[in-house]
Tab-separated table of C-alpha atoms in Angstrom:
chain	number	residue	atom	x	y	z
A	1	ALA	CA	164.764	132.497	111.431
A	2	LEU	CA	164.997	128.955	112.741
A	3	ASN	CA	167.628	126.223	112.978
A	4	MET	CA	166.577	122.740	114.149
A	5	ARG	CA	169.885	121.291	115.330
A	6	HIS	CA	170.654	117.586	115.766
A	7	ILE	CA	173.426	116.280	118.057
A	8	ARG	CA	174.677	112.687	118.357
A	9	ASN	CA	177.545	111.361	120.485
A	10	GLY	CA	179.019	114.810	121.102
A	11	LYS	CA	178.905	115.893	117.459
A	12	GLU	CA	176.378	118.123	115.750
A	13	LEU	CA	174.949	116.672	112.542
A	14	ALA	CA	173.391	118.516	109.622
A	15	PRO	CA	170.271	120.434	110.722
A	16	ILE	CA	166.960	118.611	110.536
A	17	ASP	CA	165.679	121.858	109.066
A	18	ILE	CA	166.968	125.402	108.746
A	19	ASN	CA	165.220	128.542	107.534
A	20	LEU	CA	167.146	131.788	107.907
A	21	ASP	CA	164.725	133.771	105.751
A	22	TYR	CA	161.385	132.936	107.366
A	23	ASP	CA	158.249	134.569	105.991
A	24	PHE	CA	154.993	134.371	107.956
A	25	ASN	CA	153.048	134.305	104.682
A	26	TYR	CA	154.900	131.258	103.362
A	27	GLN	CA	154.727	128.694	106.134
A	28	GLN	CA	155.227	125.118	105.061
A	29	THR	CA	155.614	121.498	106.099
A	30	ILE	CA	158.898	119.894	105.022
A	31	MET	CA	158.631	116.267	103.900
A	32	PHE	CA	162.008	114.563	103.432
A	33	GLU	CA	162.636	112.328	100.432
A	34	GLU	CA	164.877	110.223	102.683
A	35	PRO	CA	163.672	109.908	106.300
A	36	ILE	CA	166.058	111.181	108.977
A	37	ILE	CA	166.942	108.433	111.438
A	38	LEU	CA	166.721	109.327	115.133
A	39	LEU	CA	168.576	107.179	117.650
A	40	PRO	CA	168.277	106.805	121.426
A	41	GLY	CA	170.413	109.485	123.068
A	42	ASP	CA	170.128	111.981	120.201
A	43	GLU	CA	169.783	115.579	121.340
A	44	PHE	CA	168.075	118.575	119.765
A	45	VAL	CA	168.549	122.321	120.025
A	46	LEU	CA	165.987	124.628	118.461
A	47	ASP	CA	167.482	128.068	117.782
A	48	CYS	CA	165.145	130.889	116.815
A	49	TYR	CA	166.091	134.429	115.865
A	50	THR	CA	163.825	137.475	115.839
A	51	ASP	CA	164.392	141.117	114.989
A	52	SER	CA	162.101	143.663	116.641
A	53	THR	CA	164.246	146.732	115.977
A	54	ASP	CA	161.470	148.360	113.923
A	55	ARG	CA	159.014	148.168	116.832
A	56	GLU	CA	158.318	150.748	119.516
A	57	PHE	CA	156.638	148.300	121.885
A	58	THR	CA	157.736	145.238	123.836
A	59	THR	CA	157.591	141.881	122.042
A	60	THR	CA	156.441	139.072	124.322
A	61	GLY	CA	155.806	135.389	123.808
A	62	GLY	CA	152.368	134.218	122.741
A	63	GLU	CA	150.121	133.026	119.924
A	64	SER	CA	149.262	136.449	118.468
A	65	SER	CA	150.872	137.593	115.206
A	66	SER	CA	152.257	140.581	117.123
A	67	GLN	CA	153.974	138.211	119.574
A	68	GLU	CA	156.643	135.567	119.039
A	69	MET	CA	156.816	131.807	119.413
A	70	CYS	CA	159.263	129.062	118.538
A	71	PHE	CA	158.006	125.620	117.535
A	72	ALA	CA	159.202	122.576	115.648
A	73	PHE	CA	156.756	119.759	114.937
A	74	LEU	CA	158.335	116.410	114.109
A	75	LEU	CA	156.465	113.551	112.478
A	76	HIS	CA	157.907	110.231	113.662
A	77	TYR	CA	157.402	106.634	112.554
A	78	PRO	CA	156.800	104.155	114.085
A	79	ALA	CA	154.558	105.648	116.739
A	80	LEU	CA	155.967	105.986	120.258
A	81	ASP	CA	154.310	106.916	123.518
A	82	MET	CA	155.885	110.361	123.350
A	83	ARG	CA	153.658	113.390	123.313
A	84	VAL	CA	155.812	116.414	124.064
A	85	SER	CA	159.386	117.506	124.679
A	86	THR	CA	159.735	121.027	125.993
A	87	ALA	CA	162.443	123.232	127.460
A	88	GLY	CA	162.579	126.809	128.617
A	89	LYS	CA	164.507	129.349	130.631
A	90	SER	CA	163.737	128.838	134.313
A	91	PRO	CA	161.740	131.693	135.884
A	92	GLU	CA	164.432	132.217	138.522
A	93	ALA	CA	167.197	132.584	135.917
A	94	LEU	CA	165.053	134.944	133.857
A	95	LYS	CA	164.184	137.018	136.909
A	96	THR	CA	167.849	137.247	137.919
A	97	TRP	CA	168.841	138.415	134.436
A	98	MET	CA	166.091	141.043	134.332
A	99	LYS	CA	167.053	142.447	137.738
A	100	ASP	CA	170.700	142.580	136.648
A	101	ALA	CA	169.642	144.309	133.417
A	102	GLN	CA	167.795	146.938	135.440
A	103	GLU	CA	170.809	147.460	137.677
A	104	ALA	CA	173.051	147.837	134.604
A	105	GLY	CA	170.668	150.440	133.154
A	106	TYR	CA	169.596	148.459	130.084
A	107	MET	CA	166.050	147.730	131.275
A	108	ASN	CA	163.547	150.297	132.504
A	109	THR	CA	163.408	150.598	136.296
A	110	ASP	CA	159.806	151.773	136.734
A	111	SER	CA	158.553	148.159	136.849
A	112	ASN	CA	159.099	145.879	139.841
A	113	ILE	CA	160.528	142.564	138.629
A	114	GLU	CA	159.712	140.749	141.872
A	115	VAL	CA	156.066	141.809	141.705
A	116	ILE	CA	155.775	140.673	138.084
A	117	PHE	CA	157.148	137.197	138.800
A	118	ASP	CA	155.105	136.790	142.004
A	119	SER	CA	151.828	137.321	140.137
A	120	GLU	CA	149.733	134.356	138.993
A	121	ASP	CA	149.789	135.573	135.389
A	122	PRO	CA	153.094	137.448	134.814
A	123	ASP	CA	152.747	140.406	132.447
A	124	PHE	CA	156.019	141.572	130.868
A	125	SER	CA	154.502	144.226	128.611
A	126	SER	CA	155.628	147.070	130.903
A	127	LEU	CA	159.289	146.123	130.470
A	128	SER	CA	161.561	147.532	127.797
A	129	TYR	CA	165.213	146.943	126.913
A	130	ASP	CA	167.362	149.655	125.344
A	131	GLY	CA	169.391	147.806	122.739
A	132	SER	CA	171.015	151.011	121.489
A	133	MET	CA	173.190	151.419	124.583
A	134	ASP	CA	176.859	150.417	124.572
A	135	GLY	CA	177.190	146.848	125.787
A	136	ALA	CA	173.439	146.149	125.532
A	137	LEU	CA	173.763	143.408	122.914
A	138	GLU	CA	176.513	141.586	124.810
A	139	PHE	CA	174.514	141.727	128.037
A	140	TYR	CA	171.358	140.558	126.280
A	141	ASN	CA	173.101	137.502	124.870
A	142	ARG	CA	174.332	136.500	128.311
A	143	LEU	CA	170.858	135.120	128.854
A	144	TYR	CA	171.606	132.375	126.310
A	145	SER	CA	175.286	131.895	127.053
A	146	VAL	CA	176.532	128.802	128.875
A	147	GLU	CA	179.263	130.937	130.459
A	148	TYR	CA	176.945	132.598	132.986
A	149	GLU	CA	175.775	129.950	135.467
A	150	GLU	CA	173.207	132.232	137.082
A	151	TYR	CA	171.358	132.550	133.758
A	152	ASN	CA	172.081	129.090	132.317
A	153	GLN	CA	169.247	127.326	134.112
A	154	HIS	CA	166.272	125.715	132.378
A	155	TYR	CA	163.255	123.553	132.962
A	156	LEU	CA	162.754	120.618	130.615
A	157	PHE	CA	160.724	117.487	130.352
A	158	CYS	CA	159.904	114.716	127.920
A	159	ALA	CA	156.580	113.033	128.505
A	160	GLY	CA	154.319	110.374	127.098
A	161	SER	CA	150.596	110.094	127.653
A	162	GLU	CA	151.055	109.042	131.283
A	163	GLU	CA	154.790	109.003	132.029
A	164	LEU	CA	157.568	111.579	132.474
A	165	TYR	CA	160.766	110.201	130.930
A	166	ASN	CA	163.513	112.470	132.293
A	167	ASP	CA	164.647	112.605	135.933
A	168	ASP	CA	166.151	116.108	135.965
A	169	TYR	CA	163.595	118.692	134.927
A	170	GLU	CA	164.382	121.813	136.970
A	171	ASN	CA	167.413	124.134	136.907
A	172	VAL	CA	169.109	122.129	134.166
A	173	PRO	CA	172.070	123.926	132.505
A	174	ARG	CA	172.398	123.979	128.745
A	175	ASP	CA	175.491	122.119	127.523
A	176	GLU	CA	177.229	123.216	124.325
A	177	SER	CA	180.387	121.152	124.644
A	178	PHE	CA	179.522	119.206	121.481
A	179	GLU	CA	181.398	119.703	118.208
A	180	LYS	CA	179.513	122.335	116.212
A	181	TYR	CA	178.272	121.760	112.664
A	182	ASP	CA	179.536	124.230	110.054
A	183	LEU	CA	176.571	125.470	108.052
A	184	GLY	CA	178.864	127.034	105.459
A	185	ILE	CA	176.341	129.791	104.783
A	186	ASP	CA	179.060	132.417	104.509
A	187	GLU	CA	180.799	130.550	101.691
A	188	CYS	CA	180.401	131.957	98.194
A	189	ASP	CA	178.825	129.838	95.503
A	190	ASN	CA	179.288	132.591	92.907
A	191	SER	CA	180.736	136.056	92.455
A	192	ILE	CA	179.251	139.088	90.739
A	193	ASN	CA	181.371	141.824	89.178
A	194	VAL	CA	180.700	145.240	90.642
A	195	ASP	CA	180.930	148.002	88.047
A	196	GLY	CA	182.304	151.364	89.064
A	197	GLU	CA	183.695	150.095	92.352
A	198	ASP	CA	187.175	149.340	93.565
A	199	LEU	CA	186.033	145.832	94.424
A	200	VAL	CA	186.605	143.196	91.769
A	201	SER	CA	183.622	141.132	92.864
A	202	MET	CA	181.298	140.618	95.785
A	203	CYS	CA	180.367	137.453	97.592
A	204	THR	CA	176.822	136.126	97.413
A	205	PRO	CA	176.294	133.533	100.160
A	206	SER	CA	174.710	130.265	99.118
A	207	GLY	CA	170.978	130.729	98.729
A	208	GLY	CA	171.241	134.465	99.201
A	209	VAL	CA	170.526	134.108	102.912
A	210	GLU	CA	172.058	136.370	105.518
A	211	THR	CA	173.025	135.030	108.903
A	212	PRO	CA	171.692	136.688	112.056
A	213	ASN	CA	174.389	139.119	113.156
A	214	GLY	CA	175.224	141.592	115.872
A	215	SER	CA	172.359	143.901	114.919
A	216	GLU	CA	169.862	141.171	115.651
A	217	MET	CA	169.383	140.144	119.246
A	218	ARG	CA	169.114	136.433	119.657
A	219	SER	CA	165.765	135.461	121.058
A	220	MET	CA	164.035	132.188	121.817
A	221	ILE	CA	160.459	132.801	122.770
A	222	SER	CA	157.270	130.863	123.524
A	223	GLY	CA	154.661	130.668	126.246
A	224	TRP	CA	156.446	132.779	128.829
A	225	ILE	CA	159.059	135.133	127.409
A	226	PHE	CA	162.431	134.183	125.925
A	227	ILE	CA	161.646	130.456	125.848
A	228	ILE	CA	162.844	127.609	123.668
A	229	LEU	CA	160.086	125.164	122.851
A	230	LEU	CA	160.444	121.890	120.984
A	231	ILE	CA	157.344	119.804	120.354
A	232	SER	CA	157.489	116.272	118.984
A	233	LEU	CA	154.239	115.192	117.376
A	234	ILE	CA	154.083	111.416	117.189
A	235	ILE	CA	151.769	109.770	114.684
A	236	ALA	CA	151.221	106.222	113.585
């Protein structure tokens, strides 16, 4: 599932795109009938959700179909000298969280976190996280919470063909102080009578889409592991 969020002047606007029922076999390019206007100072948050509960192996970031990635390609007119905008969890924050997860008993302890991060090509495939344990989901989501300063550190940069546009690009905290947009996906647009039940009717959310819930661990992955990645593709 994916939600491409758009923030302006401290207020979240309607999503540029949202797909909470993603199917690998039905990938598509969305062309808007009315172009969405982007203004200087606008901010974006790309939320991705994955569910690997039916797997018995570790899911890492990468380009394989067995791995996970999180991309949004934006077509912009007129053309600007802007090639890429990317953000991700800083290695130090990720390493701190993993070591804390081991200490708390949620992550396997037979792999040395320091050794993994000190290698030239970190391999996370030996790590596993037991999501069935009490408190595992809450601890997992700390990695993406703004309430834990030690984990809320990211690298980010916006760059053109020859120039880096942002000054702060290391250990940047994520800020969610903006006014959130209400998707309204839990509102009923119809009701269906349920025969043979005590219930009079049941709610069918708009579009028949279910929101990610507590059984699904929130994950933003690309390149490394647990990474948010936003790419802006600029064309003439």
